[in-house]
Amino acid sequence: QVTIVQTKNLLEAAKLALAQAMNIPYSPNMDVSKVTVDPNPVMYNASVDQVYQNATKNIAAVAAANLHLESAIKGVKANRGNMTPSLSLFYTVYTNYASTSTSSSLLGYSYQLQNNVYTLYNGAQLPIYENSPNYSPSKPVAFGDQLRANVYKTVGLQVNIPILNRLQYRVAYLNSKVLLDQAQFNQKTTMAQLRQAVESNYVLMVQALRLYNTYYQQVQNYEESFREASIKYNAGALASLDFVIYNTNKN
């Protein structure tokens, strides 16, 4: 009973490990299907170069190294562009609104006597009249009218010629070239490590298949030897000790 319980515990632990490896929710009722494996392995139907080229298109580390290299190249171009003169065309539109803005309309003109202001004519003081405009009572200006009436537009060209600028642009450009060298080195290192891994595993595959074929042929030979020994033993032409040795070799 203890052995049965321990075996069940191992089964549940294996199910839990499988669910975590597959990143799926664990369930005690989960079931697995037996994977059918071909008992006769064959050589992988691709060369080392074909495997390597396929890996360069599907390995995330290679894609990351290539993207970092492209980013470094763009960074060098961008920082080099900061060191060259630039010409900018700008166009601005500006308006405003004031809640205290008022307006009035001109109704006409009238003559008004100026106080304490005279002119002399033939020794006599004559009063002076002033032509004064008359306006209607002030009223607030509407929001839309103010925005349309206060529009201010500007268009122009701006030329920027960097001379020193504290050498910031040049320092940034040199730093970007260093980052580019690092990205190129990392990209070459990643590709070299990938090729070495592919070549190493390919050689291991060839060696394993060669060893498997040797062992498989050896098993066939032992089985054939045991079959012949069984015939001899049943016919009384082989001793029991020799028959046991043939059986041991086969197993």
Coordinates of C-alpha atoms in Angstrom, one line a residue:
Q1 CA 0.0 0.0 0.0
V2 CA 2.8 2.4 0.8
T3 CA 4.4 1.7 -2.6
I4 CA 1.0 2.3 -4.3
V5 CA 0.7 5.7 -2.5
Q6 CA 4.2 6.7 -3.4
T7 CA 3.7 5.8 -7.0
K8 CA 0.5 7.9 -7.1
N9 CA 2.4 10.8 -5.6
L10 CA 5.1 10.5 -8.2
L11 CA 2.4 10.5 -10.9
E12 CA 0.8 13.7 -9.5
A13 CA 4.2 15.4 -9.2
A14 CA 4.9 14.5 -12.9
K15 CA 1.5 15.9 -14.0
L16 CA 2.2 19.1 -12.1
A17 CA 5.7 19.5 -13.6
L18 CA 4.3 18.8 -17.1
A19 CA 1.5 21.5 -16.6
Q20 CA 4.1 24.0 -15.4
A21 CA 6.4 23.3 -18.3
M22 CA 3.6 23.7 -20.7
N23 CA 2.4 26.9 -18.9
I24 CA -1.2 25.6 -18.5
P25 CA -3.4 25.3 -15.4
Y26 CA -2.9 22.1 -13.4
S27 CA -5.7 19.6 -13.1
P28 CA -5.6 16.3 -11.3
N29 CA -7.8 14.9 -14.0
M30 CA -5.5 15.7 -16.8
D31 CA -4.5 12.9 -19.2
V32 CA -1.7 12.5 -21.6
S33 CA -1.3 10.8 -24.9
K34 CA 1.5 8.5 -25.7
V35 CA 3.9 9.9 -28.2
T36 CA 4.6 7.5 -31.1
V37 CA 8.3 7.4 -31.8
D38 CA 9.7 5.8 -34.9
P39 CA 11.9 2.9 -33.7
N40 CA 14.2 3.2 -36.8
P41 CA 15.9 6.6 -36.6
V42 CA 17.4 8.0 -39.8
M43 CA 19.7 10.9 -40.6
Y44 CA 18.3 14.4 -40.4
N45 CA 17.2 15.4 -43.9
A46 CA 19.3 18.6 -44.1
S47 CA 22.9 19.6 -44.1
V48 CA 24.7 21.7 -41.5
D49 CA 24.4 24.8 -43.6
Q50 CA 20.7 24.3 -44.1
V51 CA 20.1 23.8 -40.4
Y52 CA 22.2 26.9 -39.7
Q53 CA 20.4 29.1 -42.2
N54 CA 17.0 27.9 -40.9
A55 CA 18.1 28.7 -37.3
T56 CA 19.2 32.2 -38.2
K57 CA 15.6 32.9 -39.3
N58 CA 13.8 31.4 -36.3
I59 CA 16.1 31.9 -33.3
A60 CA 15.1 34.9 -31.2
A61 CA 18.6 35.7 -30.1
V62 CA 19.7 36.2 -33.7
A63 CA 16.7 38.4 -34.5
A64 CA 17.5 40.5 -31.4
A65 CA 21.2 40.9 -32.4
N66 CA 20.2 42.0 -35.9
L67 CA 17.7 44.5 -34.6
H68 CA 20.3 45.9 -32.2
L69 CA 22.7 46.3 -35.1
E70 CA 20.1 48.1 -37.2
S71 CA 19.3 50.4 -34.3
A72 CA 23.0 51.2 -33.8
I73 CA 23.3 52.1 -37.6
K74 CA 20.3 54.4 -37.3
G75 CA 21.7 56.0 -34.2
V76 CA 25.0 56.8 -36.0
K77 CA 23.1 58.4 -38.9
A78 CA 20.9 60.4 -36.6
N79 CA 23.8 61.8 -34.6
R80 CA 25.7 62.5 -37.8
G81 CA 22.7 64.5 -39.0
N82 CA 22.8 66.6 -35.9
M83 CA 26.3 67.9 -36.9
T84 CA 25.1 69.2 -40.3
P85 CA 23.2 72.5 -41.0
S86 CA 19.4 72.2 -41.0
L87 CA 16.8 74.3 -42.7
S88 CA 13.3 74.5 -41.2
L89 CA 10.1 75.9 -42.5
F90 CA 7.6 77.0 -39.9
Y91 CA 4.1 78.3 -40.0
T92 CA 2.2 79.5 -36.9
V93 CA -1.4 80.6 -36.2
Y94 CA -2.3 82.4 -33.1
T95 CA -5.4 84.0 -31.6
N96 CA -6.8 85.0 -28.2
Y97 CA -9.9 85.7 -26.3
A98 CA -10.6 88.1 -23.4
S99 CA -13.7 88.0 -21.3
T100 CA -13.5 91.8 -20.7
S101 CA -13.4 92.7 -24.4
T102 CA -16.3 95.0 -25.5
S103 CA -17.2 96.9 -28.6
S104 CA -19.5 99.8 -29.6
S105 CA -20.6 101.2 -33.0
L106 CA -20.3 104.7 -34.3
L107 CA -23.7 106.5 -34.4
G108 CA -22.5 109.8 -35.8
Y109 CA -20.8 113.1 -34.9
S110 CA -21.9 116.2 -33.0
Y111 CA -20.4 119.6 -32.2
Q112 CA -19.6 120.2 -28.6
L113 CA -18.4 123.4 -26.9
Q114 CA -15.0 123.2 -25.5
N115 CA -14.9 124.6 -22.0
N116 CA -12.5 127.5 -21.3
V117 CA -11.2 127.5 -24.8
Y118 CA -11.6 130.6 -27.0
T119 CA -10.2 132.2 -30.0
L120 CA -9.8 135.9 -30.7
Y121 CA -11.5 137.4 -33.7
N122 CA -11.5 141.2 -34.2
G123 CA -10.8 141.6 -30.5
A124 CA -13.6 139.4 -29.5
Q125 CA -13.4 136.0 -27.8
L126 CA -15.2 133.4 -29.8
P127 CA -16.0 129.9 -28.5
I128 CA -14.5 126.8 -30.1
Y129 CA -16.6 123.8 -31.0
E130 CA -15.2 120.3 -31.4
N131 CA -16.5 117.6 -33.8
S132 CA -17.0 114.7 -31.4
P133 CA -18.1 111.1 -32.4
N134 CA -21.0 109.5 -30.7
Y135 CA -20.9 105.7 -30.0
S136 CA -23.5 103.2 -28.9
P137 CA -23.3 101.6 -25.5
S138 CA -20.6 99.0 -25.1
K139 CA -21.5 95.4 -25.3
P140 CA -19.3 92.2 -24.9
V141 CA -17.7 90.7 -28.0
A142 CA -18.8 87.2 -28.9
F143 CA -16.3 84.4 -28.4
G144 CA -16.2 83.4 -32.1
D145 CA -15.9 87.0 -33.3
Q146 CA -12.9 87.5 -31.0
L147 CA -11.1 84.4 -32.2
R148 CA -11.6 85.4 -35.9
A149 CA -10.7 89.0 -35.3
N150 CA -7.5 88.3 -33.3
V151 CA -5.9 85.7 -35.7
Y152 CA -2.2 86.2 -36.1
K153 CA -0.3 84.2 -38.7
T154 CA 3.4 83.8 -39.2
V155 CA 5.5 81.9 -41.8
G156 CA 9.2 81.8 -42.1
L157 CA 12.5 79.8 -42.7
Q158 CA 15.0 79.0 -40.0
V159 CA 18.6 77.9 -40.6
N160 CA 20.5 76.2 -37.9
I161 CA 24.3 75.8 -38.3
P162 CA 25.9 73.9 -35.4
I163 CA 29.4 75.2 -34.8
L164 CA 30.5 74.1 -31.4
N165 CA 27.4 73.6 -29.2
R166 CA 29.8 72.4 -26.4
L167 CA 30.8 69.5 -28.7
Q168 CA 27.7 67.7 -27.5
Y169 CA 26.8 66.5 -31.0
R170 CA 30.3 65.3 -31.8
V171 CA 30.5 63.4 -28.5
A172 CA 27.1 61.8 -29.1
Y173 CA 28.2 60.8 -32.6
L174 CA 31.4 59.2 -31.3
N175 CA 29.5 57.3 -28.6
S176 CA 27.0 56.1 -31.2
K177 CA 29.9 54.7 -33.3
V178 CA 31.1 52.8 -30.2
L179 CA 27.7 51.4 -29.8
L180 CA 27.7 50.4 -33.4
D181 CA 31.0 48.5 -33.0
Q182 CA 29.6 46.7 -29.9
A183 CA 26.4 45.8 -31.8
Q184 CA 28.5 44.4 -34.7
F185 CA 30.6 42.4 -32.3
N186 CA 27.6 41.0 -30.5
Q187 CA 26.0 40.1 -33.8
K188 CA 29.0 38.3 -35.0
T189 CA 29.5 36.5 -31.7
T190 CA 25.8 35.4 -31.7
M191 CA 26.1 34.0 -35.2
A192 CA 29.4 32.3 -34.4
Q193 CA 27.9 30.7 -31.2
L194 CA 24.9 29.6 -33.2
R195 CA 27.0 28.0 -35.9
Q196 CA 29.2 26.2 -33.3
A197 CA 26.1 24.9 -31.5
V198 CA 24.5 23.6 -34.8
E199 CA 27.8 22.0 -35.9
S200 CA 28.4 20.4 -32.5
N201 CA 24.8 19.0 -32.2
Y202 CA 24.9 17.8 -35.8
V203 CA 28.2 15.9 -35.2
L204 CA 26.6 14.4 -32.0
M205 CA 23.6 13.3 -34.0
V206 CA 25.8 11.6 -36.6
Q207 CA 27.8 9.9 -33.9
A208 CA 24.7 8.8 -32.0
L209 CA 23.1 7.4 -35.2
R210 CA 26.3 5.5 -36.1
L211 CA 26.5 4.1 -32.6
Y212 CA 22.8 3.1 -32.7
N213 CA 23.3 1.3 -36.0
T214 CA 26.2 -0.6 -34.6
Y215 CA 24.3 -1.6 -31.4
Y216 CA 21.3 -2.5 -33.5
Q217 CA 23.4 -4.8 -35.8
Q218 CA 25.0 -6.3 -32.7
V219 CA 21.5 -7.1 -31.2
Q220 CA 20.5 -8.7 -34.5
N221 CA 23.6 -10.8 -34.5
Y222 CA 23.1 -11.9 -30.9
E223 CA 19.5 -12.8 -31.6
E224 CA 20.5 -14.9 -34.6
S225 CA 23.2 -16.6 -32.6
F226 CA 20.7 -17.4 -29.9
R227 CA 18.2 -18.8 -32.5
E228 CA 20.9 -21.1 -33.8
A229 CA 21.9 -22.0 -30.2
S230 CA 18.3 -22.8 -29.4
I231 CA 18.1 -25.2 -32.4
K232 CA 21.4 -26.9 -31.3
Y233 CA 20.3 -27.1 -27.7
N234 CA 16.9 -28.6 -28.6
A235 CA 18.7 -31.2 -30.8
G236 CA 21.1 -32.1 -27.9
A237 CA 24.1 -30.7 -29.7
L238 CA 24.8 -27.8 -27.3
A239 CA 25.6 -27.9 -23.6
S240 CA 23.4 -26.1 -21.1
L241 CA 26.2 -23.8 -20.0
D242 CA 26.8 -22.7 -23.5
F243 CA 23.1 -22.1 -24.1
V244 CA 22.9 -19.9 -21.0
I245 CA 25.9 -17.9 -22.3
Y246 CA 24.1 -17.3 -25.6
N247 CA 20.9 -16.3 -23.8
T248 CA 22.8 -13.9 -21.5
N249 CA 24.5 -12.3 -24.5
K250 CA 21.1 -11.8 -26.2
N251 CA 19.6 -10.1 -23.2

